[in-house]
CSV table of C-alpha atoms and ligand atoms in Angstrom, one decimal:
chain,number,residue,atom,x,y,z
A,1,MET,CA,0.2,0.0,0.0
A,2,ALA,CA,1.5,3.5,-1.0
A,3,GLU,CA,0.4,6.9,0.1
A,4,ALA,CA,0.8,9.0,-2.7
A,5,THR,CA,1.8,12.6,-2.9
A,6,ASP,CA,-2.0,13.7,-3.9
A,7,GLY,CA,-3.6,12.4,-0.6
A,8,VAL,CA,-4.8,9.0,-2.7
A,9,ARG,CA,-4.0,5.9,-0.9
A,10,ASP,CA,-3.3,3.2,-3.8
A,11,VAL,CA,-4.4,-0.2,-2.8
A,12,THR,CA,-3.9,-1.6,-6.5
A,13,ASP,CA,-1.1,-3.7,-5.0
A,14,LEU,CA,-3.5,-5.8,-2.9
A,15,TYR,CA,-3.4,-8.5,-5.5
A,16,ARG,CA,0.0,-9.6,-4.5
A,17,GLU,CA,-1.7,-11.4,-1.4
A,18,PHE,CA,-3.3,-13.4,-3.8
A,19,GLY,CA,-1.6,-14.3,-7.0
A,20,ASP,CA,1.0,-13.2,-9.3
A,21,ASP,CA,-1.2,-11.0,-11.7
A,22,ARG,CA,-2.8,-7.7,-10.9
A,23,LEU,CA,-5.9,-8.9,-13.6
A,24,PRO,CA,-7.1,-12.1,-11.9
A,25,PRO,CA,-7.3,-15.1,-13.8
A,26,GLY,CA,-10.7,-15.2,-16.7
A,27,GLN,CA,-11.1,-11.3,-16.6
A,28,ARG,CA,-10.2,-8.9,-19.2
A,29,GLU,CA,-9.7,-5.3,-18.5
A,30,THR,CA,-11.9,-2.9,-19.7
A,31,THR,CA,-11.9,1.1,-19.6
A,32,ALA,CA,-16.0,1.2,-19.7
A,33,PHE,CA,-17.8,1.2,-16.3
A,34,PRO,CA,-20.7,-1.5,-17.5
A,35,VAL,CA,-23.8,-1.0,-15.0
A,36,LEU,CA,-25.2,-4.4,-13.5
A,37,ASP,CA,-27.7,-5.1,-10.9
A,38,LYS,CA,-30.9,-7.3,-10.6
A,39,GLY,CA,-33.5,-4.8,-11.6
A,40,GLY,CA,-32.3,-0.9,-12.0
A,41,THR,CA,-31.7,1.9,-9.9
A,42,PRO,CA,-34.4,2.2,-7.2
A,43,SER,CA,-36.3,5.6,-6.7
A,44,MET,CA,-35.1,7.0,-3.7
A,45,ASN,CA,-34.2,10.3,-2.0
A,46,PRO,CA,-30.8,11.1,-1.1
A,47,GLU,CA,-31.4,13.7,0.8
A,48,THR,CA,-33.3,11.7,3.3
A,49,TRP,CA,-31.2,8.8,2.9
A,50,SER,CA,-30.8,6.6,6.2
A,51,PHE,CA,-27.9,4.5,7.1
A,52,GLU,CA,-27.9,1.8,10.0
A,53,ALA,CA,-25.2,-0.6,11.7
A,54,TRP,CA,-26.9,-3.2,13.8
A,55,GLY,CA,-26.6,-6.4,15.3
A,56,ALA,CA,-23.7,-7.6,17.3
A,57,VAL,CA,-22.5,-4.1,18.3
A,58,GLU,CA,-22.1,-1.7,21.2
A,59,ASP,CA,-23.6,1.3,19.7
A,60,PRO,CA,-25.9,0.6,16.9
A,61,LEU,CA,-25.9,3.6,14.4
A,62,ASP,CA,-29.0,4.9,13.0
A,63,ARG,CA,-27.8,8.2,11.2
A,64,SER,CA,-28.2,10.3,8.2
A,65,LEU,CA,-25.9,9.8,5.1
A,66,GLU,CA,-24.3,13.3,6.5
A,67,SER,CA,-22.9,11.6,9.9
A,68,LEU,CA,-21.5,8.4,8.3
A,69,ARG,CA,-19.9,11.0,5.9
A,70,ASP,CA,-18.6,12.8,9.0
A,71,LEU,CA,-16.4,10.0,10.4
A,72,PRO,CA,-13.0,9.9,9.3
A,73,SER,CA,-12.9,9.3,5.4
A,74,GLU,CA,-10.2,8.8,2.6
A,75,THR,CA,-9.7,8.4,-1.0
A,76,GLN,CA,-8.3,5.3,-2.5
A,77,ARG,CA,-7.0,4.3,-6.0
A,78,GLN,CA,-8.7,0.4,-6.4
A,79,ASP,CA,-9.2,-2.0,-8.9
A,80,PHE,CA,-13.1,-3.8,-9.5
A,81,HIS,CA,-13.6,-7.2,-10.5
A,82,CYS,CA,-17.1,-8.3,-11.9
A,83,VAL,CA,-18.0,-11.9,-11.5
A,84,THR,CA,-19.1,-11.8,-15.2
A,85,GLY,CA,-15.5,-11.4,-16.4
A,86,TRP,CA,-14.5,-7.8,-16.7
A,87,SER,CA,-12.1,-5.6,-14.7
A,88,ARG,CA,-11.8,-2.0,-14.1
A,89,PHE,CA,-8.4,-0.5,-12.6
A,90,ASP,CA,-7.7,2.8,-10.9
A,91,ASN,CA,-10.8,3.5,-9.8
A,92,GLU,CA,-10.6,6.6,-6.9
A,93,PHE,CA,-13.4,6.0,-4.5
A,94,THR,CA,-13.7,8.6,-1.9
A,95,GLY,CA,-15.3,7.1,1.8
A,96,VAL,CA,-15.1,5.9,5.2
A,97,THR,CA,-13.6,2.5,5.4
A,98,PHE,CA,-15.1,-0.7,7.2
A,99,PRO,CA,-12.7,-0.6,10.0
A,100,THR,CA,-13.5,2.9,10.8
A,101,LEU,CA,-17.1,2.2,10.8
A,102,ALA,CA,-16.6,-1.0,12.9
A,103,GLU,CA,-14.3,0.8,15.5
A,104,ARG,CA,-17.2,3.6,15.6
A,105,VAL,CA,-20.3,1.1,16.6
A,106,GLY,CA,-18.2,-1.3,18.7
A,107,VAL,CA,-18.5,-4.9,17.2
A,108,THR,CA,-19.0,-7.4,19.7
A,109,ASP,CA,-16.6,-10.7,20.1
A,110,ASP,CA,-19.6,-13.0,19.0
A,111,ALA,CA,-19.8,-11.1,15.6
A,112,ALA,CA,-18.6,-13.7,13.1
A,113,HIS,CA,-20.3,-12.7,9.8
A,114,VAL,CA,-21.8,-9.2,8.0
A,115,MET,CA,-24.7,-9.1,5.7
A,116,PHE,CA,-25.2,-5.5,3.9
A,117,HIS,CA,-28.7,-4.5,2.7
A,118,ALA,CA,-29.6,-2.3,0.0
A,119,ALA,CA,-32.6,0.2,-0.9
A,120,ASP,CA,-33.2,-2.5,-4.2
A,121,GLY,CA,-33.9,-5.4,-1.7
A,122,TYR,CA,-30.3,-6.8,-2.6
A,123,THR,CA,-28.5,-8.3,0.2
A,124,THR,CA,-25.0,-10.1,0.1
A,125,ASP,CA,-23.0,-11.6,3.1
A,126,LEU,CA,-19.2,-11.6,3.8
A,127,PRO,CA,-17.4,-13.0,6.7
A,128,LEU,CA,-16.2,-10.4,9.1
A,129,SER,CA,-12.3,-11.1,8.4
A,130,ALA,CA,-13.1,-10.0,5.1
A,131,CYS,CA,-14.7,-7.0,5.5
A,132,LEU,CA,-12.3,-5.9,8.4
A,133,ARG,CA,-9.7,-4.8,5.9
A,134,GLU,CA,-8.7,-0.9,4.9
A,135,GLU,CA,-9.8,-1.3,1.0
A,136,VAL,CA,-13.4,-2.4,2.1
A,137,MET,CA,-15.2,1.2,1.6
A,138,PHE,CA,-18.6,2.8,2.1
A,139,THR,CA,-18.0,5.2,-0.8
A,140,TRP,CA,-20.1,8.3,-2.1
A,141,GLU,CA,-17.5,9.6,-4.4
A,142,LEU,CA,-15.8,8.0,-7.9
A,143,ASP,CA,-13.1,10.1,-9.3
A,144,GLY,CA,-13.7,13.3,-7.5
A,145,GLU,CA,-17.4,13.3,-8.5
A,146,PRO,CA,-20.5,12.7,-6.6
A,147,LEU,CA,-21.0,8.4,-7.4
A,148,PRO,CA,-23.8,8.4,-10.3
A,149,ALA,CA,-27.1,6.8,-9.1
A,150,ASP,CA,-26.7,3.6,-11.4
A,151,HIS,CA,-23.5,2.7,-9.9
A,152,GLY,CA,-25.0,3.1,-6.5
A,153,GLY,CA,-25.0,6.5,-5.4
A,154,PRO,CA,-25.7,7.8,-2.8
A,155,LEU,CA,-23.9,5.0,-1.2
A,156,ARG,CA,-22.4,1.7,-2.0
A,157,VAL,CA,-19.5,-0.7,-0.5
A,158,VAL,CA,-16.4,-1.6,-2.6
A,159,THR,CA,-14.6,-4.9,-2.2
A,160,PRO,CA,-11.4,-4.9,-4.5
A,161,HIS,CA,-10.3,-8.3,-2.9
A,162,ARG,CA,-13.3,-9.5,-3.9
A,163,TYR,CA,-15.9,-9.8,-6.8
A,164,ALA,CA,-17.9,-6.7,-7.1
A,165,TYR,CA,-21.4,-8.5,-6.5
A,166,LYS,CA,-20.1,-8.2,-2.8
A,167,GLY,CA,-20.0,-4.3,-3.0
A,168,ALA,CA,-23.9,-3.4,-2.4
A,169,LYS,CA,-24.8,-0.3,-4.2
A,170,TRP,CA,-27.5,1.9,-2.7
A,171,VAL,CA,-26.6,0.3,0.8
A,172,THR,CA,-29.0,1.2,3.6
A,173,GLY,CA,-27.4,-0.8,6.2
A,174,VAL,CA,-24.7,-3.6,7.6
A,175,GLU,CA,-25.7,-6.3,9.9
A,176,PHE,CA,-23.5,-7.9,12.3
A,177,LEU,CA,-24.0,-11.5,12.8
A,178,ALA,CA,-23.2,-14.2,14.8
A,179,GLU,CA,-24.3,-17.0,12.9
A,180,SER,CA,-23.4,-17.1,9.0
A,181,GLU,CA,-26.5,-16.2,6.6
A,182,ARG,CA,-26.6,-16.0,2.6
A,183,GLY,CA,-27.3,-12.9,0.7
A,184,TYR,CA,-29.4,-12.6,-2.7
A,185,TRP,CA,-26.8,-14.1,-5.0
A,186,GLU,CA,-25.0,-16.5,-2.6
A,187,ARG,CA,-28.5,-18.1,-1.9
A,188,ARG,CA,-28.6,-18.3,-5.6
A,189,GLY,CA,-25.1,-20.3,-5.8
A,190,TYR,CA,-22.6,-17.7,-6.0
A,191,SER,CA,-19.6,-18.0,-4.0
A,192,VAL,CA,-19.6,-16.8,-0.3
A,193,THR,CA,-16.0,-15.8,-0.1
A,194,ALA,CA,-15.9,-14.7,-4.0
A,195,ASN,CA,-12.2,-14.3,-4.3
A,196,PRO,CA,-11.1,-13.5,-7.7
A,197,TRP,CA,-7.6,-15.1,-7.6
A,198,GLU,CA,-8.8,-18.3,-6.8
A,199,GLU,CA,-11.8,-17.7,-9.3
A,200,ASP,CA,-14.6,-18.3,-6.4
A,201,ARG,CA,-17.3,-17.4,-8.7
A,202,TYR,CA,-20.0,-20.6,-7.6
A,203,ALA,CA,-20.2,-22.0,-4.4
B,1,LIG,N1,-28.2,-2.9,-4.3
B,1,LIG,C1,-27.4,-3.7,-5.4
B,1,LIG,N2,-25.8,-3.9,-5.7
B,1,LIG,C2,-25.3,-4.1,-6.2
B,1,LIG,C3,-26.3,-5.2,-7.2
B,1,LIG,C4,-27.5,-5.3,-7.0
B,1,LIG,O1,-28.5,-6.0,-8.1
B,1,LIG,N3,-28.0,-4.5,-6.0
B,1,LIG,N4,-25.5,-5.9,-8.3
B,1,LIG,C5,-24.2,-6.6,-7.7
B,1,LIG,C6,-23.4,-6.8,-8.9
B,1,LIG,S1,-23.8,-8.5,-9.3
B,1,LIG,C7,-22.2,-6.3,-9.6
B,1,LIG,S2,-21.5,-6.9,-10.5
B,1,LIG,C8,-21.9,-5.1,-9.1
B,1,LIG,C9,-21.8,-3.8,-10.4
B,1,LIG,O2,-21.6,-2.4,-10.1
B,1,LIG,P1,-21.6,-1.7,-10.9
B,1,LIG,O3,-23.4,-1.7,-11.8
B,1,LIG,O4,-21.4,-0.1,-10.5
B,1,LIG,O5,-20.7,-2.1,-12.2
B,1,LIG,O6,-22.8,-4.1,-8.0
B,1,LIG,C10,-23.3,-5.1,-7.2
B,1,LIG,N5,-24.1,-4.7,-6.2
B,2,LIG,MO1,-22.1,-9.1,-10.9
């Protein structure tokens, strides 16, 4: 991880933890940013967006988007890997890291798993250990502009170490679980772990 002089934290080298190549096997690089979701951008009002954190936490959060934005934030340069086979390099996302939020709410010792909830009814799950990484972010800005609604604005999750279906667009809540549960695609046969360098596409 490198802290560049422009204040952007470059995490594009995280692939070294998982494989030899920045482009995971079976992926091809694109400079486009395709839009993918199960049923289109939901109608929503960013002005009244609420974001909650609940479950196995000491201090549940039921707060406005503004309050989340008030937590310490940063900008990271990240890659994005879609399970359908495309990868987009060098996206600059601004937001709050998952560890920062987890510290704020005081995740309890029995928490082992995480479920993300979104405004379109989408859910996705990950082990807590896969979320407690600085590159997992709640983000509202892409390349210096407000995150476009079709890419999940006003708030989405990004998971550059996992396939992008782990990153809930229009995220409204994060639930800390003692027992593992399955999200939308995970119930339909997609991998829970979703490691692109292992080609963990299906369970
Ligand atoms: N809320 C929500 N988030 C979602 C989805 C969805 O259907 N609803 N689809 C996921 C999938 S399968 C992918 S590949 C990425 C795509 O993100 P993009 O549209 O910004 O490329 O969003 C993920 N997050
Ligand atoms: Mo996807």
